CSV table of C-alpha atoms and ligand atoms in Angstrom, one decimal:
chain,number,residue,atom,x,y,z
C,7,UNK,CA,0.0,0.0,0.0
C,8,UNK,CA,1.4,3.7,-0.7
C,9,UNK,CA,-0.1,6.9,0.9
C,10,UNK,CA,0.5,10.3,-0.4
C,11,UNK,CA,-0.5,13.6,0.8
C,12,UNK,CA,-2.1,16.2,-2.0
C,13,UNK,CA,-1.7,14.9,-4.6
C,14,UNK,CA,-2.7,16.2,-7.7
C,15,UNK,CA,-5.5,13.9,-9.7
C,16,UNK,CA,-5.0,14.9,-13.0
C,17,UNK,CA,-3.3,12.3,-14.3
C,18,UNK,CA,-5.8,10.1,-12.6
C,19,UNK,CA,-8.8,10.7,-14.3
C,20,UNK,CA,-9.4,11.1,-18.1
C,21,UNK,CA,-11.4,14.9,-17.9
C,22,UNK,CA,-7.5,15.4,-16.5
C,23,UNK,CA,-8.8,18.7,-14.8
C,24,UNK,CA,-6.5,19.6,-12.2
C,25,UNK,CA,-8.0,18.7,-8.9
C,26,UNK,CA,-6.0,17.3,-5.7
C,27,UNK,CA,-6.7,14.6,-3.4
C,28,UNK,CA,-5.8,15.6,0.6
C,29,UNK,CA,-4.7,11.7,1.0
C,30,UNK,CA,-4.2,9.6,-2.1
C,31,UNK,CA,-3.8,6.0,-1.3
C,32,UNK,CA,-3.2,2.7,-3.9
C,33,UNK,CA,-4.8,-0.3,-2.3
C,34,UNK,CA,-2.2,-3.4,-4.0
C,35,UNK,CA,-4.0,-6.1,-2.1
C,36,UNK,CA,-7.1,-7.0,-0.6
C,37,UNK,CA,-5.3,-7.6,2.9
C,38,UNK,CA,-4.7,-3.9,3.0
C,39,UNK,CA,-8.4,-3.2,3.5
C,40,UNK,CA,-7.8,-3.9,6.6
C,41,UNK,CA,-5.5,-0.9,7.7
C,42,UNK,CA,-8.5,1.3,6.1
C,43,UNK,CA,-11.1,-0.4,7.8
C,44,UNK,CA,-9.3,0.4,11.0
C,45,UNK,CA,-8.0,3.9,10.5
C,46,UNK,CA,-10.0,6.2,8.0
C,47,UNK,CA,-13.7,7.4,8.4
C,48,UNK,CA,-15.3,5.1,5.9
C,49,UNK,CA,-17.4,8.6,4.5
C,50,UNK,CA,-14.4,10.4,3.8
C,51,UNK,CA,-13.9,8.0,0.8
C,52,UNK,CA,-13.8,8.3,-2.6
C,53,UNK,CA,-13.3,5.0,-4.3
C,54,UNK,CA,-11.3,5.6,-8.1
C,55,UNK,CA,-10.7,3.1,-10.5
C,56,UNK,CA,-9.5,4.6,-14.1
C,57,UNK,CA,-11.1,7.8,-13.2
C,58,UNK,CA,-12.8,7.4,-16.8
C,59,UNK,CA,-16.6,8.2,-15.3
C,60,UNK,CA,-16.0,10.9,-13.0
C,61,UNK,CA,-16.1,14.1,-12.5
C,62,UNK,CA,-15.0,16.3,-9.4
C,63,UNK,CA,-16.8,19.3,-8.6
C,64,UNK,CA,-14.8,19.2,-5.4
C,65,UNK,CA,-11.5,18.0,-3.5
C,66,UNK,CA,-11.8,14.7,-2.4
C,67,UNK,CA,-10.6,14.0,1.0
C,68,UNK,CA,-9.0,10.3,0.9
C,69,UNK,CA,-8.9,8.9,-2.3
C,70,UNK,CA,-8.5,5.1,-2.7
C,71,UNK,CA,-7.0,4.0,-5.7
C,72,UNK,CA,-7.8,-0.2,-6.6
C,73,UNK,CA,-5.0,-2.1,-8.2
C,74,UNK,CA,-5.7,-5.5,-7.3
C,75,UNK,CA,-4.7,-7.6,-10.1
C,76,UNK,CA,-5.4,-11.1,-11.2
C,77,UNK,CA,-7.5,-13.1,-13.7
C,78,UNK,CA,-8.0,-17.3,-12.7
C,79,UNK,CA,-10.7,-19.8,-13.4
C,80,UNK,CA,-13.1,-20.5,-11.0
C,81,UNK,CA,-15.7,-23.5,-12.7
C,82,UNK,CA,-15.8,-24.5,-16.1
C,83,UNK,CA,-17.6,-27.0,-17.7
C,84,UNK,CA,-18.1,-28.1,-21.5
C,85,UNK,CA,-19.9,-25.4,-22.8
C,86,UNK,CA,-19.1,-21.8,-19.6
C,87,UNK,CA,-16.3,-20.5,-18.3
C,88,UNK,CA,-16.6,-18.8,-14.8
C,89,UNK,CA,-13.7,-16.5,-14.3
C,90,UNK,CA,-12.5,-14.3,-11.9
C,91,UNK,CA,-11.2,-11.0,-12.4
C,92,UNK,CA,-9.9,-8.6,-9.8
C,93,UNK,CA,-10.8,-4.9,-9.7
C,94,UNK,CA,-8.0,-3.1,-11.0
C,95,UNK,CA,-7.2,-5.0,-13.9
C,96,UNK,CA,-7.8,-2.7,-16.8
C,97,UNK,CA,-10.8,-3.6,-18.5
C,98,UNK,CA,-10.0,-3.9,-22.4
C,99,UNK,CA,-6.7,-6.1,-21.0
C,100,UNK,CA,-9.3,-8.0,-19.7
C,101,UNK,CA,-11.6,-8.0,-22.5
C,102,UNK,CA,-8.3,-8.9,-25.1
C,103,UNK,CA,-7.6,-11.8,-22.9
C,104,UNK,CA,-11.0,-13.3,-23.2
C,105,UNK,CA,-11.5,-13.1,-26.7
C,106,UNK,CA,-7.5,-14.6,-27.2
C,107,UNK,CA,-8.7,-17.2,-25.1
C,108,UNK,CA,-11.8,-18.0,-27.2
C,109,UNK,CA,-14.5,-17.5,-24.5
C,110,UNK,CA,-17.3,-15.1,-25.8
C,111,UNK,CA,-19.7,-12.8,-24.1
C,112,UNK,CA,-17.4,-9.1,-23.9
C,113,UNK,CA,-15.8,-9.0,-27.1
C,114,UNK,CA,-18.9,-5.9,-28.0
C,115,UNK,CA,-17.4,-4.3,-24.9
C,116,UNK,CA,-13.9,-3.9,-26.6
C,117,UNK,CA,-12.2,-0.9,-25.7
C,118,UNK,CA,-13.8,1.2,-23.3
C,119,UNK,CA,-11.6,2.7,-20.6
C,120,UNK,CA,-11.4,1.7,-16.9
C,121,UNK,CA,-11.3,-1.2,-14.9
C,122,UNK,CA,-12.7,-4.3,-14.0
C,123,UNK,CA,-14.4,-3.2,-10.8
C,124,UNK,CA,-16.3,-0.6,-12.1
C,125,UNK,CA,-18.0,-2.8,-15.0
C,126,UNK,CA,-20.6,-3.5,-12.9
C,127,UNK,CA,-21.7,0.3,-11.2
C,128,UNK,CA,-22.9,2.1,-14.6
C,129,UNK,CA,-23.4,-1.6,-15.9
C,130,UNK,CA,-21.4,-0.4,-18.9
C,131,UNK,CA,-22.7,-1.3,-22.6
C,132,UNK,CA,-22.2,-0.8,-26.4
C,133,UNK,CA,-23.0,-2.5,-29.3
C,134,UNK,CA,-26.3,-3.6,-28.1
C,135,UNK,CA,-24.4,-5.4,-24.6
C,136,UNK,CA,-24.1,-5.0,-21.6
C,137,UNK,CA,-22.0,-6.1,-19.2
C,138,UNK,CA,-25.2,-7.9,-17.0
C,139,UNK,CA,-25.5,-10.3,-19.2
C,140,UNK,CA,-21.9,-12.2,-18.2
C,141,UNK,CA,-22.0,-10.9,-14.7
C,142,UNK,CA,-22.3,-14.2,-12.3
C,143,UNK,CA,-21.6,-12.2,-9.2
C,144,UNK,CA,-19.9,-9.3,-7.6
C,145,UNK,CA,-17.7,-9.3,-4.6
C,146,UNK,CA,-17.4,-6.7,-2.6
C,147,UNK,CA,-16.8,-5.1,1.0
C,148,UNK,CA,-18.9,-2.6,3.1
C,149,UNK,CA,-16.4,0.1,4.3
C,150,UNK,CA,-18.9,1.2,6.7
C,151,UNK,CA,-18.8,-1.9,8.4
C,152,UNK,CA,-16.6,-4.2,6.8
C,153,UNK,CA,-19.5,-6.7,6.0
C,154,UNK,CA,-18.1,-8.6,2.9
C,155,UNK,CA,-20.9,-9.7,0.2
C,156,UNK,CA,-21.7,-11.7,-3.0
C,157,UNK,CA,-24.0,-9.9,-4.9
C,158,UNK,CA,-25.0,-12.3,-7.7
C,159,UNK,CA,-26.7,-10.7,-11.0
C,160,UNK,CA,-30.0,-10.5,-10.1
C,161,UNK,CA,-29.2,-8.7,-6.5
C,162,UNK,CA,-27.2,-6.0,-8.4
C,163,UNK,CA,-30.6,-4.1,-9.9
C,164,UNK,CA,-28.8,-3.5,-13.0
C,165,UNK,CA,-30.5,-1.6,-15.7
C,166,UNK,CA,-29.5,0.6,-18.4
C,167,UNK,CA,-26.4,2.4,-17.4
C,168,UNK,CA,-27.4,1.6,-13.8
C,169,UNK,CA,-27.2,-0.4,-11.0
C,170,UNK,CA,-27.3,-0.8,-7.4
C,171,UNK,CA,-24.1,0.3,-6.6
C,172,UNK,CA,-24.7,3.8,-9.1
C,173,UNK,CA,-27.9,4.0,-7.0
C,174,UNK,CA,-26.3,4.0,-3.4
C,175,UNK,CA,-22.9,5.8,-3.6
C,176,UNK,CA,-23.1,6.5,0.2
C,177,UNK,CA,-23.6,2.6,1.0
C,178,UNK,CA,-19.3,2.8,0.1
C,179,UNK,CA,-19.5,-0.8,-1.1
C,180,UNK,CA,-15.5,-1.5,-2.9
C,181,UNK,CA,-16.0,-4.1,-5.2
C,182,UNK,CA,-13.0,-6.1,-5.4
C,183,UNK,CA,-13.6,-8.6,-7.5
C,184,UNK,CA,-16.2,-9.7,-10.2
C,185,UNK,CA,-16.9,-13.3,-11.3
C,186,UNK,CA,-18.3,-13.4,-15.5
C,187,UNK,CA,-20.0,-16.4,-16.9
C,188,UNK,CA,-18.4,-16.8,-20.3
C,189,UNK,CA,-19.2,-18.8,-23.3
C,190,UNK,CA,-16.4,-21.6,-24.7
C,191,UNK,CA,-18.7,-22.3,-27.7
C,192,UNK,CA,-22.1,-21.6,-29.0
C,193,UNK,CA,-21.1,-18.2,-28.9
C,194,UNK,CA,-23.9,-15.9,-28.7
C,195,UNK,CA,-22.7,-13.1,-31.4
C,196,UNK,CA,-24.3,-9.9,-30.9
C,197,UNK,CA,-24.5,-8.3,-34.6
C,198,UNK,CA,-27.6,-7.1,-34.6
C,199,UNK,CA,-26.5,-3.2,-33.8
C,200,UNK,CA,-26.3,-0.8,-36.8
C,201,UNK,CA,-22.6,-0.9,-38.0
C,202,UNK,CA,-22.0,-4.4,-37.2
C,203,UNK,CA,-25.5,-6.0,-39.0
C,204,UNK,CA,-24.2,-3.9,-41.9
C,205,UNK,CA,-20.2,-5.1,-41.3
C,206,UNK,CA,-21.4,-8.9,-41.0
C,207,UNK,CA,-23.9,-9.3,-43.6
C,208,UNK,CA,-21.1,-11.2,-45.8
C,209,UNK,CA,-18.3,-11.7,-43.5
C,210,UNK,CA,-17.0,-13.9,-41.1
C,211,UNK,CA,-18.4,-13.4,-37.7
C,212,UNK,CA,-15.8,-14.1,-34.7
C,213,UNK,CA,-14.7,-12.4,-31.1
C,214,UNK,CA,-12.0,-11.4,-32.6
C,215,UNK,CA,-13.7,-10.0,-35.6
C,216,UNK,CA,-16.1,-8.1,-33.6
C,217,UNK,CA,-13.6,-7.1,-31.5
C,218,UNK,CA,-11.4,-5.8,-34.4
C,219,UNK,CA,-14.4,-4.0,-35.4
C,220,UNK,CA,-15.8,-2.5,-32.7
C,221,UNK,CA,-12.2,-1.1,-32.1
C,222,UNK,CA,-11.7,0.9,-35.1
C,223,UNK,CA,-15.5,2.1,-34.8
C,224,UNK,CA,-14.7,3.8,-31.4
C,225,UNK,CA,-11.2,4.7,-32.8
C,226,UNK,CA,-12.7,6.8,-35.4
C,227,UNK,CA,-15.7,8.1,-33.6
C,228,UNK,CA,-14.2,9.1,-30.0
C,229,UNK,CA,-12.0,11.4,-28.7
C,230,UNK,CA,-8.5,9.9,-27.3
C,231,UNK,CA,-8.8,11.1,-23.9
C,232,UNK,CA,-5.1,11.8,-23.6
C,233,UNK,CA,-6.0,14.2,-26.4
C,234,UNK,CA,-9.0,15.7,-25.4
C,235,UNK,CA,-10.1,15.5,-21.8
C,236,UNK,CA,-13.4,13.5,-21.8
C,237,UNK,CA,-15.7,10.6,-20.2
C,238,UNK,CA,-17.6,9.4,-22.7
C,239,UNK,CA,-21.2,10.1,-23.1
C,240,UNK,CA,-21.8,12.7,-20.7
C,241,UNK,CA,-25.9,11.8,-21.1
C,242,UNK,CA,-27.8,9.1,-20.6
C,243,UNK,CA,-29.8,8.4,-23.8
C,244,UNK,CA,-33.4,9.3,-22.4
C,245,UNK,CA,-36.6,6.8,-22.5
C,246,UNK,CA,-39.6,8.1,-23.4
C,247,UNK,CA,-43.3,6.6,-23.3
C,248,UNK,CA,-45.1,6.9,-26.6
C,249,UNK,CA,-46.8,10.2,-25.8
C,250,UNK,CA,-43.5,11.8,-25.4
C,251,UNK,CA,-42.4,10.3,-28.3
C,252,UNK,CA,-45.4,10.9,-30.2
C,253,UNK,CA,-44.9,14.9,-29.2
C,254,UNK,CA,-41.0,14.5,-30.8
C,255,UNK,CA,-42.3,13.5,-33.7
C,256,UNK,CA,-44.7,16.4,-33.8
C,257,UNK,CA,-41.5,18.7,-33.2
C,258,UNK,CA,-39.5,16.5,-36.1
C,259,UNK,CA,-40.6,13.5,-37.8
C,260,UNK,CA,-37.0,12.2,-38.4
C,261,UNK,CA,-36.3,11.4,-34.7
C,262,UNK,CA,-34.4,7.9,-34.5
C,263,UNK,CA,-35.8,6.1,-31.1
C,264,UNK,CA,-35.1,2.3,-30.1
C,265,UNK,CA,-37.7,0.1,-28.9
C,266,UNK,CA,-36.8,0.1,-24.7
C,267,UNK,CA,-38.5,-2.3,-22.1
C,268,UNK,CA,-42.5,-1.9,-20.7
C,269,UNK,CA,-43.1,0.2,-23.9
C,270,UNK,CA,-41.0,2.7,-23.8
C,271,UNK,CA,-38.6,3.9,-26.3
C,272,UNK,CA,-34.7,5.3,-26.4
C,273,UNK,CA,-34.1,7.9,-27.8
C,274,UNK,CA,-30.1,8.9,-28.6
C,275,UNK,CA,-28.9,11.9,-26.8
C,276,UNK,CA,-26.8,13.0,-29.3
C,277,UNK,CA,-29.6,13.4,-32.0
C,278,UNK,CA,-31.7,15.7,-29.4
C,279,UNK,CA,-28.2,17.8,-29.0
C,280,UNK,CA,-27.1,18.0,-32.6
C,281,UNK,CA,-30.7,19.3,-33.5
C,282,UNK,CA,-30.7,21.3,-30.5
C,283,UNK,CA,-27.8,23.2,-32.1
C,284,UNK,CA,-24.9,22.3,-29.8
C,285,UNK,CA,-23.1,19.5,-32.2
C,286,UNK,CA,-19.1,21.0,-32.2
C,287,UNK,CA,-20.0,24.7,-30.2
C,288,UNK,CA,-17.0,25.8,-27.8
C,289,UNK,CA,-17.2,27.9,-25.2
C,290,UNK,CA,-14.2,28.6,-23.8
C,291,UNK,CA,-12.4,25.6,-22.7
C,292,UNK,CA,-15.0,23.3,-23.1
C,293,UNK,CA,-17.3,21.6,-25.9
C,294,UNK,CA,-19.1,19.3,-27.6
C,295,UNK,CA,-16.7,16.9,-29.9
C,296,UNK,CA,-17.5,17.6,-33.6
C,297,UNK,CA,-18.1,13.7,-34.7
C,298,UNK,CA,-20.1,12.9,-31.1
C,299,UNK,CA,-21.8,15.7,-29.5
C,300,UNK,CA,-22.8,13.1,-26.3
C,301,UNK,CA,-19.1,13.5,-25.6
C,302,UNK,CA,-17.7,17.1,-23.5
C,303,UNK,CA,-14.6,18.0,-24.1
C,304,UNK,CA,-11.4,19.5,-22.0
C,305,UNK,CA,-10.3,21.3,-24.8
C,306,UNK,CA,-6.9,21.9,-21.9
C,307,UNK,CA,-7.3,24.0,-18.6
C,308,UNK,CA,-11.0,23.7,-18.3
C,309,UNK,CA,-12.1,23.9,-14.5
C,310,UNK,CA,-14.5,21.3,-13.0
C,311,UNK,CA,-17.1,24.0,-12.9
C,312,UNK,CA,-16.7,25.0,-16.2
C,313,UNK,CA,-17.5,21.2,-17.5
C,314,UNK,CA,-20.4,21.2,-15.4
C,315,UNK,CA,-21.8,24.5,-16.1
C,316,UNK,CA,-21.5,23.4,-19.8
C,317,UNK,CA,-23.6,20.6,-19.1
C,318,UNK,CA,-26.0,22.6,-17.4
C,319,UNK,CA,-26.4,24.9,-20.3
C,320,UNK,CA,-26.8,21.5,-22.6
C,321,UNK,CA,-29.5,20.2,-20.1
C,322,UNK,CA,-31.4,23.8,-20.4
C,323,UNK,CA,-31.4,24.5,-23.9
C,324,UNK,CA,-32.8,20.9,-24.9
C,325,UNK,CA,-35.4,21.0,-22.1
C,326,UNK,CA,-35.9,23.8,-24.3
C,327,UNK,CA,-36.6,22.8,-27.8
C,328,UNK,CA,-37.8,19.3,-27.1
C,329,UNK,CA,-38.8,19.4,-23.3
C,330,UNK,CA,-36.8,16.7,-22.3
C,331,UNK,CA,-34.3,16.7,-19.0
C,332,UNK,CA,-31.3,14.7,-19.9
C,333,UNK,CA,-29.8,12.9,-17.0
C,334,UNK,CA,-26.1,12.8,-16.4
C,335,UNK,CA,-24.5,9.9,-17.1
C,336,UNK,CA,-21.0,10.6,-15.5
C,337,UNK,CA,-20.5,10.7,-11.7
C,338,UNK,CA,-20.6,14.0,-10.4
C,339,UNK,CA,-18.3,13.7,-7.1
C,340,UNK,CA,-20.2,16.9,-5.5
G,2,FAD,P1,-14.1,5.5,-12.4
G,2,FAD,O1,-14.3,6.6,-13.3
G,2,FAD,O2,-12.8,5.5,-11.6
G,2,FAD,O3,-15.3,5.4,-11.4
G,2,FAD,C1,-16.6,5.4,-11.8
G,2,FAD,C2,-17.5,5.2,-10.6
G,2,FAD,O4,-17.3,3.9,-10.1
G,2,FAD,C3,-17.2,6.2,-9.4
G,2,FAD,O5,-18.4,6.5,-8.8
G,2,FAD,C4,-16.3,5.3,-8.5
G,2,FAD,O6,-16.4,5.7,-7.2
G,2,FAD,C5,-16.9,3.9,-8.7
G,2,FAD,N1,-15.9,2.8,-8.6
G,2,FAD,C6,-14.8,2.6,-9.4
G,2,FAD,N2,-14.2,1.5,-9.1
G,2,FAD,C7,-14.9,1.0,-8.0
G,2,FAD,C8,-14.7,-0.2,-7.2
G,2,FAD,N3,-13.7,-1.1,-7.4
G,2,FAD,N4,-15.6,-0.4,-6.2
G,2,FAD,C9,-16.7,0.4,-6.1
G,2,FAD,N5,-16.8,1.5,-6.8
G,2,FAD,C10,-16.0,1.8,-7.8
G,2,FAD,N6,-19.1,3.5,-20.6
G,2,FAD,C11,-19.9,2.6,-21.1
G,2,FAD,O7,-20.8,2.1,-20.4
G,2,FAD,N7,-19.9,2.3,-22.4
G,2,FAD,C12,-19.0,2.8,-23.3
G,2,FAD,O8,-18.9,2.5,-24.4
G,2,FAD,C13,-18.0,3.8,-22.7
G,2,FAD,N8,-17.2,4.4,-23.5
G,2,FAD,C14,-16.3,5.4,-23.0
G,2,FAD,C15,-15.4,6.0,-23.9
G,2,FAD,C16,-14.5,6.9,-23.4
G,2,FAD,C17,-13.6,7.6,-24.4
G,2,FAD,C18,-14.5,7.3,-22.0
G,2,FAD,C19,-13.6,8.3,-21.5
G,2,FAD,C20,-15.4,6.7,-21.2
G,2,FAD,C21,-16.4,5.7,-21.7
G,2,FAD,N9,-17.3,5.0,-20.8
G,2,FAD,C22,-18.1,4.1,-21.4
G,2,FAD,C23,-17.4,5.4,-19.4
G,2,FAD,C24,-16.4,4.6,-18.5
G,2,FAD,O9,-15.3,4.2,-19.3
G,2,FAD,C25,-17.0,3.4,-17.8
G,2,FAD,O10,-18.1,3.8,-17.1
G,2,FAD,C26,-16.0,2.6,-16.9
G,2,FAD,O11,-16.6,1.5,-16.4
G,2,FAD,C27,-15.5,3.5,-15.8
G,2,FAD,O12,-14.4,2.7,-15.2
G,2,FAD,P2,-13.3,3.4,-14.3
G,2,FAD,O13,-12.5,2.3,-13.7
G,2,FAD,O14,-12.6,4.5,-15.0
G,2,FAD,O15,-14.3,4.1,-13.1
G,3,NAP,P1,-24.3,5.2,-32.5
G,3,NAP,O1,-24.0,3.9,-33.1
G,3,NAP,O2,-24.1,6.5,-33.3
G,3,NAP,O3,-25.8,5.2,-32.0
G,3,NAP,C1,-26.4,6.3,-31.4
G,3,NAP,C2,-27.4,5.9,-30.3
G,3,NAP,O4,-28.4,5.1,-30.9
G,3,NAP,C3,-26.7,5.1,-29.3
G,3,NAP,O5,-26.7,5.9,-28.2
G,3,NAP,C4,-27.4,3.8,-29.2
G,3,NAP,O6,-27.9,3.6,-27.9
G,3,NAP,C5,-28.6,3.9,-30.1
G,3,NAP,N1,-28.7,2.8,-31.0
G,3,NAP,C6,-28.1,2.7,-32.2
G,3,NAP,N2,-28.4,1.5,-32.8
G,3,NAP,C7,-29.2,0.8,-31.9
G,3,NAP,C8,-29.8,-0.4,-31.9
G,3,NAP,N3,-29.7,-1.3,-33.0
G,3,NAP,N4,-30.6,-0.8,-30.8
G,3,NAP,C9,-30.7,0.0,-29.8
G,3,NAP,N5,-30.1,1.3,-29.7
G,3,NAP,C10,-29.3,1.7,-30.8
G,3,NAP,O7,-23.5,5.4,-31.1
G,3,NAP,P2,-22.0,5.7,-30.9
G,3,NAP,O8,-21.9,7.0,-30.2
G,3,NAP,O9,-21.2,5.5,-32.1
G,3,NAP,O10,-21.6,4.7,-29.7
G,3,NAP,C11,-21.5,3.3,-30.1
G,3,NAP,C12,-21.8,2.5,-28.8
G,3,NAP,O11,-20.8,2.7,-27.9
G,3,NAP,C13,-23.1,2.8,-28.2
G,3,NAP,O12,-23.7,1.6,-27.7
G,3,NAP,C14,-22.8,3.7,-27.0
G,3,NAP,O13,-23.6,3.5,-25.9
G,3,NAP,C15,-21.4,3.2,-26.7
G,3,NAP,N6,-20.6,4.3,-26.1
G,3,NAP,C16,-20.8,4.6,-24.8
G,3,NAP,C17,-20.1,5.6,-24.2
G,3,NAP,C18,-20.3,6.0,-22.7
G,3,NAP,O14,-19.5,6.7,-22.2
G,3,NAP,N7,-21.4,5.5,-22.1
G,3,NAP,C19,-19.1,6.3,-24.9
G,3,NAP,C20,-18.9,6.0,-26.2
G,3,NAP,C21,-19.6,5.0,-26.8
G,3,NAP,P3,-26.9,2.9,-26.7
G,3,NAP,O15,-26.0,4.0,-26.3
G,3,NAP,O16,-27.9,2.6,-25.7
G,3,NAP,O17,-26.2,1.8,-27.3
């Protein structure tokens, strides 16, 4: 375990704002809980992992950085793979390793930033997959009271880009480990989502093909956050009930939506910005990126506040034109 005292965070999150952490501490293994458990106020905490979903809209008082590392098998029969990974291992390692092994499920997921422990807390998707549908269970520890728990799948409330552990930051749950179910054959290819139906009418489908694919989508649609400070989508794409949607229509009859669950509909963030006028604009340090307006942008020595004012002004103006709120999707540490 290593403790520092104010450090800065920049480097440690990919908005790379400059924002410092009174204690900074990097947790190497799980037996170092311990001196946590027994020394630090459990709500003081901020738990980090890639810092690729956050934002900080103020100083965090002891952060705690998870590098456990470590991939093994834990069951496997003919047909699944149950396998262990630990919290910090970087997620698209991860990912890389599963489809070089041959065992299918995240090869959609390919690519996205952060870790292995946060996989589960947005329940993070793309491609038409999400990450629930591998999940066998998450472990993880109750800082509060050090209370250790399996949460299988279906204790996790996972929904779209949600779950229980997004919906109870204060409970301070560290997951430390998560346990996928993975296919060894019979893979289930998901293909079925825009680029890739039109990528795999004639060709070969594999993980690896996917995952070749879905990499050089995101390469040439997303900012690099080294490049451009970001965190993804900023929004959550909205779900409307087919009133709501009817009323978009009325306002423009081109409006893309998915069908969602219990009859609602999705309906993609980005189109509502881009027709709300905001596709590329820059004020100041901050933005919308050109080829994905879902996506702000630290155009370099943009404060926390400025990002988040930004957004504010985003929310507004398309409450404006099509009377919908759009929900943050990125974790506001407020
Ligand atoms: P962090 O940003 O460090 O933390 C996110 C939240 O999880 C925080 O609240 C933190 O406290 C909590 N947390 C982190 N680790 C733990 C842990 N071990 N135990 C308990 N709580 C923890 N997301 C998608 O869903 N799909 C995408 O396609 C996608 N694409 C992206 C593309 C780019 C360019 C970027 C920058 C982001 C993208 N994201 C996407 C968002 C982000 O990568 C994911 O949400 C990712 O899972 C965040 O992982 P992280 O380790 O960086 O988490
Ligand atoms: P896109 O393909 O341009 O699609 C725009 C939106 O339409 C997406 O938000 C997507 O919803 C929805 N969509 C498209 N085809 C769909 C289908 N067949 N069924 C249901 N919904 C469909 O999106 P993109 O910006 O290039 O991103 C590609 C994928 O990567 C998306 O899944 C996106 O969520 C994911 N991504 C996520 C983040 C993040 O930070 N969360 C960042 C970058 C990319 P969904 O978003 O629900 O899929």
């Amino acid at each position: 375990m290593k403790i520092y005292q104010n450090v800065s965070l920049k480097g440690f999150h990919t908005f790379h704002v400059e924002v410092t952490a009174k204690t900074f501490i990097e947790l190497e293994q799980f037996e170092e809980i311990d001196y946590i458990l027994d020394n630090l106020q459990a709500t003081l905490l901020f738990i980090l992992g890639g810092g690729s979903n956050v934002l900080f809209l103020k100083q965090p008082e002891v952060v705690l950085r998870v590098n456990f590392r470590g991939i093994h098998i834990v069951d496997e029969n003919e047909d699944f793979v149950w396998l262990s990974a630990k919290a910090g291992e970087p997620w698209d390692d991860f990912v890389a390793y599963c489809v070089s092994q041959g065992w299918g499920g995240l090869e959609n997921l390919s690519l996205i930033p952060g870790t292995v422990g946060a996989s589960p807390i947005q329940n993070i998707g793309a491609y038409g997959v999400e990450v629930k549908d591998t999940i066998w269970k998450v472990n993880a520890i109750h800082l509060l009271t050090g209370v250790r728990k399996s949460f299988y799948a279906k204790d996790c409330n996972f929904s779209y880009r949600d779950s229980y552990f997004k919906q109870h930051p204060d409970e301070k749950w560290l997951i430390y480990e998560v346990i996928y179910k993975l296919t060894k054959k019979h893979h289930r290819y998901n293909i079925s989502y825009g680029n890739l139906a039109t990528e795999f009418k004639e060709k070969p489908v594999s993980l690896q093909s996917i995952r070749q694919f879905v990499i050089q989508q995101r390469q040439s649609k997303l900012p690099d956050p080294d490049e451009y400070g970001n965190a993804g989508s900023f929004f959550k794409n909205p779900v409307v009930d087919i009133t709501k949607l009817n009323d978009l229509k009325k306002i423009d009859s081109s409006v893309p939506y998915f069908e969602h669950q219990d009859g609602n509909y999705k309906v993609p963030a980005a189109w509502l910005i881009e027709k709300a006028g905001l596709k590329g604009i820059r004020y100041g340090n901050v933005g919308t990126f050109p080829r994905q307006p879902l996506v702000i942008v630290n155009y370099g020595g943009a404060s926390s506040q400025e990002i988040f004012d930004f957004s504010a002004f985003i929310i507004q103006t398309v409450v404006e034109k099509f009377g919908i709120e759009l929900e943050r999707e990125v974790n506001v540490f407020k």
